């Protein structure tokens, strides 16, 4: 292994500089986010975005935003490697379908609650009780607290 | 404008070749998906993924998959341009929060339905009615059909 031949005390290159076979400078923009022991992280973003684009995108951000930006780029890149046709957009589409389905189920359940409340209150004499039952369910309030 | 000086009958370059200032070949991989009248589409994917990566990603796909791949790349690139820190991952995180909230609301509404059904059936003499009410609500069935 090459590494075993490195001088004691020499700075270990980050995963990006190692893959790009370049010297890892003291102020390397990649080094804080792409440690040598996680080579796959940089390999993915390099494959999908390209090292020079990742460099540019990081340089355009404030330092406190870069860690989150790298995490989101690694996430997106991995999604694109797993699914080269749809990438992250595939996940978004599937989450949106899940939301549509949950909204439909919720509307049905809330309608059922309103229906049952109306039936329950129609036998009660409390004025305005039916309106309150409809309002509560429509606002998505927990009816347990009644 | 340069275009007005082009020979009549010359092939108009696609948006990609125009931006990259290169000849748009008959078999240009970009041309079917990046028409000249939508320059912003290519500008975004070029800024985020880089033309050479987009080219490589398209070449690795079957032709029938390329239109969807381009759409998803344009979507992702626009998300990254709008939100340089979180990009698409920001949208995914927000959709996941929406799903968590809908699941909580649905669980509450279904619990309310079960509660009301149990109260309703506890006054009826039908054996097993209470178990059926719990099963139906837990399975997310519409109770309107009962």
PDB file of C-alpha atoms in Angstrom:
ATOM      1  CA  UNK A   1       0.000   0.000   0.000  1.00  0.00           C
ATOM      2  CA  UNK A   2       1.299   3.482  -0.890  1.00  0.00           C
ATOM      3  CA  UNK A   3       0.088   4.992   2.403  1.00  0.00           C
ATOM      4  CA  UNK A   4       2.400   2.830   4.460  1.00  0.00           C
ATOM      5  CA  UNK A   5       5.347   4.478   2.690  1.00  0.00           C
ATOM      6  CA  UNK A   6       4.281   8.059   3.606  1.00  0.00           C
ATOM      7  CA  UNK A   7       6.517  10.091   5.920  1.00  0.00           C
ATOM      8  CA  UNK A   8       5.492  10.153   9.584  1.00  0.00           C
ATOM      9  CA  UNK A   9       3.657  13.422  10.298  1.00  0.00           C
ATOM     10  CA  UNK A  10       2.685  14.044   6.648  1.00  0.00           C
ATOM     11  CA  UNK A  11      -0.911  15.300   6.247  1.00  0.00           C
ATOM     12  CA  UNK A  12      -3.162  12.528   4.967  1.00  0.00           C
ATOM     13  CA  UNK A  13      -5.007  13.715   1.842  1.00  0.00           C
ATOM     14  CA  UNK A  14      -8.796  13.959   2.056  1.00  0.00           C
ATOM     15  CA  UNK A  15     -10.922  11.523   0.053  1.00  0.00           C
ATOM     16  CA  UNK A  16     -11.401  14.119  -2.708  1.00  0.00           C
ATOM     17  CA  UNK A  17      -7.713  14.896  -3.202  1.00  0.00           C
ATOM     18  CA  UNK A  18      -6.902  11.192  -3.032  1.00  0.00           C
ATOM     19  CA  UNK A  19      -9.397  10.408  -5.799  1.00  0.00           C
ATOM     20  CA  UNK A  20      -8.297  13.426  -7.863  1.00  0.00           C
ATOM     21  CA  UNK A  21      -4.615  12.516  -7.213  1.00  0.00           C
ATOM     22  CA  UNK A  22      -3.672  16.013  -6.129  1.00  0.00           C
ATOM     23  CA  UNK A  23      -1.920  17.553  -3.141  1.00  0.00           C
ATOM     24  CA  UNK A  24      -4.324  18.199  -0.253  1.00  0.00           C
ATOM     25  CA  UNK A  25      -3.616  21.812   0.715  1.00  0.00           C
ATOM     26  CA  UNK A  26      -3.998  23.134   4.249  1.00  0.00           C
ATOM     27  CA  UNK A  27      -7.074  25.127   3.141  1.00  0.00           C
ATOM     28  CA  UNK A  28      -8.555  22.413   0.877  1.00  0.00           C
ATOM     29  CA  UNK A  29     -12.279  23.165   0.464  1.00  0.00           C
ATOM     30  CA  UNK A  30     -13.154  19.446   0.417  1.00  0.00           C
ATOM     31  CA  UNK A  31     -11.074  18.224   3.383  1.00  0.00           C
ATOM     32  CA  UNK A  32     -13.495  19.147   6.228  1.00  0.00           C
ATOM     33  CA  UNK A  33     -16.363  17.250   4.580  1.00  0.00           C
ATOM     34  CA  UNK A  34     -14.734  14.356   2.762  1.00  0.00           C
ATOM     35  CA  UNK A  35     -12.468  12.481   5.209  1.00  0.00           C
ATOM     36  CA  UNK A  36     -10.100   9.874   3.816  1.00  0.00           C
ATOM     37  CA  UNK A  37     -11.920   7.047   5.578  1.00  0.00           C
ATOM     38  CA  UNK A  38     -15.187   7.703   3.679  1.00  0.00           C
ATOM     39  CA  UNK A  39     -14.039   7.551   0.043  1.00  0.00           C
ATOM     40  CA  UNK A  40     -17.512   6.605  -1.263  1.00  0.00           C
ATOM     41  CA  UNK A  41     -19.007   9.971  -0.283  1.00  0.00           C
ATOM     42  CA  UNK A  42     -16.768  11.904  -2.626  1.00  0.00           C
ATOM     43  CA  UNK A  43     -16.842   9.229  -5.334  1.00  0.00           C
ATOM     44  CA  UNK A  44     -20.635   9.629  -5.593  1.00  0.00           C
ATOM     45  CA  UNK A  45     -20.736  13.440  -5.742  1.00  0.00           C
ATOM     46  CA  UNK A  46     -17.823  13.420  -8.181  1.00  0.00           C
ATOM     47  CA  UNK A  47     -19.622  10.983 -10.458  1.00  0.00           C
ATOM     48  CA  UNK A  48     -22.894  12.929 -10.432  1.00  0.00           C
ATOM     49  CA  UNK A  49     -21.958  16.603 -10.003  1.00  0.00           C
ATOM     50  CA  UNK A  50     -18.275  16.606 -10.913  1.00  0.00           C
ATOM     51  CA  UNK A  51     -15.500  17.734  -8.567  1.00  0.00           C
ATOM     52  CA  UNK A  52     -15.233  21.182 -10.115  1.00  0.00           C
ATOM     53  CA  UNK A  53     -18.979  21.862  -9.739  1.00  0.00           C
ATOM     54  CA  UNK A  54     -18.935  20.677  -6.116  1.00  0.00           C
ATOM     55  CA  UNK A  55     -15.941  22.950  -5.499  1.00  0.00           C
ATOM     56  CA  UNK A  56     -17.749  25.894  -7.125  1.00  0.00           C
ATOM     57  CA  UNK A  57     -20.988  25.255  -5.233  1.00  0.00           C
ATOM     58  CA  UNK A  58     -19.135  25.083  -1.902  1.00  0.00           C
ATOM     59  CA  UNK A  59     -17.130  28.241  -2.616  1.00  0.00           C
ATOM     60  CA  UNK A  60     -20.387  30.119  -3.254  1.00  0.00           C
ATOM     61  CA  UNK A  61     -21.696  29.242   0.228  1.00  0.00           C
ATOM     62  CA  UNK A  62     -20.832  30.572   3.655  1.00  0.00           C
ATOM     63  CA  UNK A  63     -18.723  28.120   5.666  1.00  0.00           C
ATOM     64  CA  UNK A  64     -21.509  27.358   8.154  1.00  0.00           C
ATOM     65  CA  UNK A  65     -23.735  26.184   5.259  1.00  0.00           C
ATOM     66  CA  UNK A  66     -21.223  23.854   3.622  1.00  0.00           C
ATOM     67  CA  UNK A  67     -21.687  20.772   5.817  1.00  0.00           C
ATOM     68  CA  UNK A  68     -25.443  20.699   5.098  1.00  0.00           C
ATOM     69  CA  UNK A  69     -24.799  21.357   1.401  1.00  0.00           C
ATOM     70  CA  UNK A  70     -22.362  18.422   1.249  1.00  0.00           C
ATOM     71  CA  UNK A  71     -24.839  16.144   3.053  1.00  0.00           C
ATOM     72  CA  UNK A  72     -27.619  17.047   0.635  1.00  0.00           C
ATOM     73  CA  UNK A  73     -25.323  16.618  -2.391  1.00  0.00           C
ATOM     74  CA  UNK A  74     -24.171  13.190  -1.151  1.00  0.00           C
ATOM     75  CA  UNK A  75     -27.825  12.232  -0.589  1.00  0.00           C
ATOM     76  CA  UNK A  76     -28.804  13.373  -4.101  1.00  0.00           C
ATOM     77  CA  UNK A  77     -25.803  11.758  -5.705  1.00  0.00           C
ATOM     78  CA  UNK A  78     -26.496   8.421  -4.013  1.00  0.00           C
ATOM     79  CA  UNK A  79     -30.125   8.619  -5.152  1.00  0.00           C
ATOM     80  CA  UNK A  80     -28.968   9.250  -8.734  1.00  0.00           C
ATOM     81  CA  UNK A  81     -26.478   6.347  -8.573  1.00  0.00           C
ATOM     82  CA  UNK A  82     -29.217   4.023  -7.275  1.00  0.00           C
ATOM     83  CA  UNK A  83     -31.791   5.292  -9.780  1.00  0.00           C
ATOM     84  CA  UNK A  84     -30.071   6.848 -12.824  1.00  0.00           C
ATOM     85  CA  UNK A  85     -33.375   7.753 -14.492  1.00  0.00           C
ATOM     86  CA  UNK A  86     -35.311   9.437 -11.678  1.00  0.00           C
ATOM     87  CA  UNK A  87     -32.786  10.070  -8.865  1.00  0.00           C
ATOM     88  CA  UNK A  88     -34.178  12.210  -6.043  1.00  0.00           C
ATOM     89  CA  UNK A  89     -37.144  13.223  -8.198  1.00  0.00           C
ATOM     90  CA  UNK A  90     -38.322   9.594  -8.005  1.00  0.00           C
ATOM     91  CA  UNK A  91     -38.340   9.778  -4.215  1.00  0.00           C
ATOM     92  CA  UNK A  92     -40.229  13.095  -4.356  1.00  0.00           C
ATOM     93  CA  UNK A  93     -42.843  11.661  -6.672  1.00  0.00           C
ATOM     94  CA  UNK A  94     -43.337   8.635  -4.433  1.00  0.00           C
ATOM     95  CA  UNK A  95     -43.617  10.823  -1.298  1.00  0.00           C
ATOM     96  CA  UNK A  96     -46.174  13.012  -3.057  1.00  0.00           C
ATOM     97  CA  UNK A  97     -48.262   9.931  -3.921  1.00  0.00           C
ATOM     98  CA  UNK A  98     -48.058   8.875  -0.272  1.00  0.00           C
ATOM     99  CA  UNK A  99     -49.274  12.356   0.772  1.00  0.00           C
ATOM    100  CA  UNK A 100     -52.200  12.184  -1.679  1.00  0.00           C
ATOM    101  CA  UNK A 101     -53.189   8.796  -0.300  1.00  0.00           C
ATOM    102  CA  UNK A 102     -52.891   9.946   3.337  1.00  0.00           C
ATOM    103  CA  UNK A 103     -54.941  13.074   2.580  1.00  0.00           C
ATOM    104  CA  UNK A 104     -57.681  10.928   1.050  1.00  0.00           C
ATOM    105  CA  UNK A 105     -57.680   8.545   4.027  1.00  0.00           C
ATOM    106  CA  UNK A 106     -57.715  11.483   6.443  1.00  0.00           C
ATOM    107  CA  UNK A 107     -60.613  13.160   4.632  1.00  0.00           C
ATOM    108  CA  UNK A 108     -62.589   9.893   4.802  1.00  0.00           C
ATOM    109  CA  UNK A 109     -61.832   9.384   8.482  1.00  0.00           C
ATOM    110  CA  UNK A 110     -62.739  12.991   9.290  1.00  0.00           C
ATOM    111  CA  UNK A 111     -65.947  12.707   7.296  1.00  0.00           C
ATOM    112  CA  UNK A 112     -66.768   9.564   9.248  1.00  0.00           C
ATOM    113  CA  UNK A 113     -66.178  11.389  12.525  1.00  0.00           C
ATOM    114  CA  UNK A 114     -68.441  14.247  11.415  1.00  0.00           C
ATOM    115  CA  UNK A 115     -71.105  11.765  10.294  1.00  0.00           C
ATOM    116  CA  UNK A 116     -71.031   9.927  13.614  1.00  0.00           C
ATOM    117  CA  UNK A 117     -70.942  13.135  15.659  1.00  0.00           C
ATOM    118  CA  UNK A 118     -73.934  14.493  13.737  1.00  0.00           C
ATOM    119  CA  UNK A 119     -75.867  11.291  14.375  1.00  0.00           C
ATOM    120  CA  UNK A 120     -74.893  11.420  18.039  1.00  0.00           C
ATOM    121  CA  UNK A 121     -75.793  15.083  18.490  1.00  0.00           C
ATOM    122  CA  UNK A 122     -79.013  14.850  16.494  1.00  0.00           C
ATOM    123  CA  UNK A 123     -80.433  12.990  19.473  1.00  0.00           C
ATOM    124  CA  UNK A 124     -79.107  15.580  21.919  1.00  0.00           C
ATOM    125  CA  UNK A 125     -80.908  18.848  22.656  1.00  0.00           C
ATOM    126  CA  UNK A 126     -77.785  21.036  22.966  1.00  0.00           C
ATOM    127  CA  UNK A 127     -78.195  23.999  20.576  1.00  0.00           C
ATOM    128  CA  UNK A 128     -75.265  24.449  18.129  1.00  0.00           C
ATOM    129  CA  UNK A 129     -73.728  21.065  19.039  1.00  0.00           C
ATOM    130  CA  UNK A 130     -73.938  19.773  15.473  1.00  0.00           C
ATOM    131  CA  UNK A 131     -72.154  22.855  14.082  1.00  0.00           C
ATOM    132  CA  UNK A 132     -69.381  22.414  16.650  1.00  0.00           C
ATOM    133  CA  UNK A 133     -68.893  18.767  15.668  1.00  0.00           C
ATOM    134  CA  UNK A 134     -68.501  19.704  11.984  1.00  0.00           C
ATOM    135  CA  UNK A 135     -66.139  22.604  12.768  1.00  0.00           C
ATOM    136  CA  UNK A 136     -63.898  20.479  15.007  1.00  0.00           C
ATOM    137  CA  UNK A 137     -63.498  17.684  12.475  1.00  0.00           C
ATOM    138  CA  UNK A 138     -62.948  20.095   9.581  1.00  0.00           C
ATOM    139  CA  UNK A 139     -60.171  21.832  11.528  1.00  0.00           C
ATOM    140  CA  UNK A 140     -58.504  18.470  12.162  1.00  0.00           C
ATOM    141  CA  UNK A 141     -58.750  18.917  15.944  1.00  0.00           C
ATOM    142  CA  UNK A 142     -58.397  15.908  18.165  1.00  0.00           C
ATOM    143  CA  UNK A 143     -61.871  15.040  19.277  1.00  0.00           C
ATOM    144  CA  UNK A 144     -60.518  13.020  22.227  1.00  0.00           C
ATOM    145  CA  UNK A 145     -60.223  16.258  24.158  1.00  0.00           C
ATOM    146  CA  UNK A 146     -63.984  16.966  24.011  1.00  0.00           C
TER     147      UNK A 146
ATOM    148  CA  UNK B   1     -27.906  38.680 -33.661  1.00  0.00           C
ATOM    149  CA  UNK B   2     -25.650  35.968 -35.038  1.00  0.00           C
ATOM    150  CA  UNK B   3     -28.582  33.675 -35.846  1.00  0.00           C
ATOM    151  CA  UNK B   4     -29.961  36.071 -38.459  1.00  0.00           C
ATOM    152  CA  UNK B   5     -26.695  35.588 -40.375  1.00  0.00           C
ATOM    153  CA  UNK B   6     -26.989  31.768 -40.521  1.00  0.00           C
ATOM    154  CA  UNK B   7     -27.492  30.150 -43.919  1.00  0.00           C
ATOM    155  CA  UNK B   8     -31.105  29.294 -44.804  1.00  0.00           C
ATOM    156  CA  UNK B   9     -31.632  25.557 -44.196  1.00  0.00           C
ATOM    157  CA  UNK B  10     -28.742  25.218 -41.735  1.00  0.00           C
ATOM    158  CA  UNK B  11     -29.636  23.094 -38.675  1.00  0.00           C
ATOM    159  CA  UNK B  12     -30.319  25.316 -35.664  1.00  0.00           C
ATOM    160  CA  UNK B  13     -28.097  24.215 -32.766  1.00  0.00           C
ATOM    161  CA  UNK B  14     -29.815  22.836 -29.668  1.00  0.00           C
ATOM    162  CA  UNK B  15     -29.694  24.857 -26.442  1.00  0.00           C
ATOM    163  CA  UNK B  16     -26.774  22.762 -25.165  1.00  0.00           C
ATOM    164  CA  UNK B  17     -24.568  23.189 -28.245  1.00  0.00           C
ATOM    165  CA  UNK B  18     -25.452  26.876 -28.344  1.00  0.00           C
ATOM    166  CA  UNK B  19     -24.329  27.377 -24.741  1.00  0.00           C
ATOM    167  CA  UNK B  20     -21.217  25.221 -25.223  1.00  0.00           C
ATOM    168  CA  UNK B  21     -20.492  27.032 -28.537  1.00  0.00           C
ATOM    169  CA  UNK B  22     -20.017  23.825 -30.480  1.00  0.00           C
ATOM    170  CA  UNK B  23     -21.387  22.361 -33.705  1.00  0.00           C
ATOM    171  CA  UNK B  24     -24.697  20.561 -33.140  1.00  0.00           C
ATOM    172  CA  UNK B  25     -24.180  17.202 -34.855  1.00  0.00           C
ATOM    173  CA  UNK B  26     -27.008  15.227 -36.457  1.00  0.00           C
ATOM    174  CA  UNK B  27     -26.771  12.655 -33.644  1.00  0.00           C
ATOM    175  CA  UNK B  28     -26.255  15.178 -30.819  1.00  0.00           C
ATOM    176  CA  UNK B  29     -27.237  13.443 -27.557  1.00  0.00           C
ATOM    177  CA  UNK B  30     -28.648  16.679 -26.120  1.00  0.00           C
ATOM    178  CA  UNK B  31     -30.674  17.920 -29.100  1.00  0.00           C
ATOM    179  CA  UNK B  32     -33.883  15.859 -28.562  1.00  0.00           C
ATOM    180  CA  UNK B  33     -34.229  17.085 -24.974  1.00  0.00           C
ATOM    181  CA  UNK B  34     -32.809  20.605 -24.987  1.00  0.00           C
ATOM    182  CA  UNK B  35     -34.494  22.593 -27.775  1.00  0.00           C
ATOM    183  CA  UNK B  36     -33.053  25.993 -28.675  1.00  0.00           C
ATOM    184  CA  UNK B  37     -36.165  27.800 -27.451  1.00  0.00           C
ATOM    185  CA  UNK B  38     -35.722  26.577 -23.864  1.00  0.00           C
ATOM    186  CA  UNK B  39     -32.155  27.684 -23.061  1.00  0.00           C
ATOM    187  CA  UNK B  40     -32.753  27.804 -19.294  1.00  0.00           C
ATOM    188  CA  UNK B  41     -33.263  24.024 -19.071  1.00  0.00           C
ATOM    189  CA  UNK B  42     -29.743  23.274 -20.210  1.00  0.00           C
ATOM    190  CA  UNK B  43     -28.223  26.239 -18.365  1.00  0.00           C
ATOM    191  CA  UNK B  44     -29.488  24.787 -15.058  1.00  0.00           C
ATOM    192  CA  UNK B  45     -28.294  21.212 -15.580  1.00  0.00           C
ATOM    193  CA  UNK B  46     -24.972  22.498 -16.900  1.00  0.00           C
ATOM    194  CA  UNK B  47     -24.475  24.685 -13.824  1.00  0.00           C
ATOM    195  CA  UNK B  48     -25.312  21.882 -11.378  1.00  0.00           C
ATOM    196  CA  UNK B  49     -24.214  18.633 -13.043  1.00  0.00           C
ATOM    197  CA  UNK B  50     -21.898  19.861 -15.769  1.00  0.00           C
ATOM    198  CA  UNK B  51     -22.410  19.186 -19.475  1.00  0.00           C
ATOM    199  CA  UNK B  52     -19.950  16.316 -19.574  1.00  0.00           C
ATOM    200  CA  UNK B  53     -21.638  14.508 -16.661  1.00  0.00           C
ATOM    201  CA  UNK B  54     -25.080  14.997 -18.227  1.00  0.00           C
ATOM    202  CA  UNK B  55     -23.693  13.624 -21.488  1.00  0.00           C
ATOM    203  CA  UNK B  56     -22.200  10.602 -19.694  1.00  0.00           C
ATOM    204  CA  UNK B  57     -25.379   9.943 -17.714  1.00  0.00           C
ATOM    205  CA  UNK B  58     -27.510  10.058 -20.877  1.00  0.00           C
ATOM    206  CA  UNK B  59     -25.128   7.799 -22.811  1.00  0.00           C
ATOM    207  CA  UNK B  60     -25.403   5.190 -20.050  1.00  0.00           C
ATOM    208  CA  UNK B  61     -29.197   5.026 -20.440  1.00  0.00           C
ATOM    209  CA  UNK B  62     -31.404   3.430 -23.060  1.00  0.00           C
ATOM    210  CA  UNK B  63     -32.960   5.993 -25.410  1.00  0.00           C
ATOM    211  CA  UNK B  64     -36.486   5.460 -24.060  1.00  0.00           C
ATOM    212  CA  UNK B  65     -35.277   6.415 -20.558  1.00  0.00           C
ATOM    213  CA  UNK B  66     -33.497   9.622 -21.518  1.00  0.00           C
ATOM    214  CA  UNK B  67     -36.472  12.003 -21.617  1.00  0.00           C
ATOM    215  CA  UNK B  68     -37.448  11.102 -18.031  1.00  0.00           C
ATOM    216  CA  UNK B  69     -33.815  11.312 -16.938  1.00  0.00           C
ATOM    217  CA  UNK B  70     -33.517  14.810 -18.433  1.00  0.00           C
ATOM    218  CA  UNK B  71     -36.774  15.914 -16.757  1.00  0.00           C
ATOM    219  CA  UNK B  72     -35.601  14.679 -13.381  1.00  0.00           C
ATOM    220  CA  UNK B  73     -32.171  16.282 -13.823  1.00  0.00           C
ATOM    221  CA  UNK B  74     -33.747  19.624 -14.792  1.00  0.00           C
ATOM    222  CA  UNK B  75     -36.044  19.366 -11.751  1.00  0.00           C
ATOM    223  CA  UNK B  76     -33.115  18.617  -9.431  1.00  0.00           C
ATOM    224  CA  UNK B  77     -30.936  21.309 -10.946  1.00  0.00           C
ATOM    225  CA  UNK B  78     -33.659  23.949 -10.563  1.00  0.00           C
ATOM    226  CA  UNK B  79     -34.157  22.894  -6.942  1.00  0.00           C
ATOM    227  CA  UNK B  80     -30.406  23.282  -6.318  1.00  0.00           C
ATOM    228  CA  UNK B  81     -30.334  26.695  -8.022  1.00  0.00           C
ATOM    229  CA  UNK B  82     -33.289  27.855  -5.877  1.00  0.00           C
ATOM    230  CA  UNK B  83     -31.856  26.352  -2.687  1.00  0.00           C
ATOM    231  CA  UNK B  84     -28.064  25.937  -2.980  1.00  0.00           C
ATOM    232  CA  UNK B  85     -27.770  24.408   0.501  1.00  0.00           C
ATOM    233  CA  UNK B  86     -30.495  21.766   0.507  1.00  0.00           C
ATOM    234  CA  UNK B  87     -31.667  21.405  -3.113  1.00  0.00           C
ATOM    235  CA  UNK B  88     -34.045  18.492  -3.667  1.00  0.00           C
ATOM    236  CA  UNK B  89     -33.154  17.038  -0.282  1.00  0.00           C
ATOM    237  CA  UNK B  90     -34.879  20.069   1.284  1.00  0.00           C
ATOM    238  CA  UNK B  91     -38.087  19.230  -0.572  1.00  0.00           C
ATOM    239  CA  UNK B  92     -37.798  15.581   0.538  1.00  0.00           C
ATOM    240  CA  UNK B  93     -37.330  16.571   4.150  1.00  0.00           C
ATOM    241  CA  UNK B  94     -40.354  18.871   4.026  1.00  0.00           C
ATOM    242  CA  UNK B  95     -42.522  16.178   2.353  1.00  0.00           C
ATOM    243  CA  UNK B  96     -41.446  13.684   5.011  1.00  0.00           C
ATOM    244  CA  UNK B  97     -42.499  16.110   7.761  1.00  0.00           C
ATOM    245  CA  UNK B  98     -45.853  16.528   6.000  1.00  0.00           C
ATOM    246  CA  UNK B  99     -46.244  12.713   5.919  1.00  0.00           C
ATOM    247  CA  UNK B 100     -45.439  12.446   9.637  1.00  0.00           C
ATOM    248  CA  UNK B 101     -48.030  15.096  10.412  1.00  0.00           C
ATOM    249  CA  UNK B 102     -50.689  13.455   8.198  1.00  0.00           C
ATOM    250  CA  UNK B 103     -49.989  10.048   9.771  1.00  0.00           C
ATOM    251  CA  UNK B 104     -50.477  11.532  13.227  1.00  0.00           C
ATOM    252  CA  UNK B 105     -53.723  13.257  12.205  1.00  0.00           C
ATOM    253  CA  UNK B 106     -54.954  10.052  10.547  1.00  0.00           C
ATOM    254  CA  UNK B 107     -54.144   7.942  13.602  1.00  0.00           C
ATOM    255  CA  UNK B 108     -56.076  10.411  15.789  1.00  0.00           C
ATOM    256  CA  UNK B 109     -59.068  10.462  13.449  1.00  0.00           C
ATOM    257  CA  UNK B 110     -59.079   6.645  13.185  1.00  0.00           C
ATOM    258  CA  UNK B 111     -58.832   6.333  16.945  1.00  0.00           C
ATOM    259  CA  UNK B 112     -61.777   8.713  17.259  1.00  0.00           C
ATOM    260  CA  UNK B 113     -63.779   6.581  14.824  1.00  0.00           C
ATOM    261  CA  UNK B 114     -62.958   3.421  16.797  1.00  0.00           C
ATOM    262  CA  UNK B 115     -63.862   5.155  20.046  1.00  0.00           C
ATOM    263  CA  UNK B 116     -67.215   6.335  18.701  1.00  0.00           C
ATOM    264  CA  UNK B 117     -67.976   2.975  17.078  1.00  0.00           C
ATOM    265  CA  UNK B 118     -67.199   1.161  20.307  1.00  0.00           C
ATOM    266  CA  UNK B 119     -69.507   3.489  22.225  1.00  0.00           C
ATOM    267  CA  UNK B 120     -72.190   3.012  19.585  1.00  0.00           C
ATOM    268  CA  UNK B 121     -71.872  -0.804  19.486  1.00  0.00           C
ATOM    269  CA  UNK B 122     -71.598  -1.162  23.249  1.00  0.00           C
ATOM    270  CA  UNK B 123     -75.305  -0.336  23.361  1.00  0.00           C
ATOM    271  CA  UNK B 124     -76.112  -2.871  20.613  1.00  0.00           C
ATOM    272  CA  UNK B 125     -76.492  -6.602  21.267  1.00  0.00           C
ATOM    273  CA  UNK B 126     -74.733  -7.798  18.058  1.00  0.00           C
ATOM    274  CA  UNK B 127     -71.948 -10.245  19.094  1.00  0.00           C
ATOM    275  CA  UNK B 128     -68.484  -9.385  17.664  1.00  0.00           C
ATOM    276  CA  UNK B 129     -69.622  -5.925  16.502  1.00  0.00           C
ATOM    277  CA  UNK B 130     -67.036  -4.147  18.640  1.00  0.00           C
ATOM    278  CA  UNK B 131     -64.164  -6.246  17.241  1.00  0.00           C
ATOM    279  CA  UNK B 132     -65.329  -5.496  13.697  1.00  0.00           C
ATOM    280  CA  UNK B 133     -65.372  -1.749  14.394  1.00  0.00           C
ATOM    281  CA  UNK B 134     -61.786  -1.840  15.663  1.00  0.00           C
ATOM    282  CA  UNK B 135     -60.603  -4.012  12.746  1.00  0.00           C
ATOM    283  CA  UNK B 136     -62.219  -1.768  10.114  1.00  0.00           C
ATOM    284  CA  UNK B 137     -60.742   1.432  11.482  1.00  0.00           C
ATOM    285  CA  UNK B 138     -57.304  -0.119  11.990  1.00  0.00           C
ATOM    286  CA  UNK B 139     -57.285  -1.279   8.380  1.00  0.00           C
ATOM    287  CA  UNK B 140     -58.136   2.239   7.223  1.00  0.00           C
ATOM    288  CA  UNK B 141     -61.325   1.076   5.531  1.00  0.00           C
ATOM    289  CA  UNK B 142     -63.962   3.617   4.716  1.00  0.00           C
ATOM    290  CA  UNK B 143     -66.651   3.216   7.275  1.00  0.00           C
ATOM    291  CA  UNK B 144     -69.180   4.957   5.040  1.00  0.00           C
ATOM    292  CA  UNK B 145     -69.772   1.667   3.275  1.00  0.00           C
ATOM    293  CA  UNK B 146     -71.043  -0.070   6.427  1.00  0.00           C
TER     294      UNK B 146
END
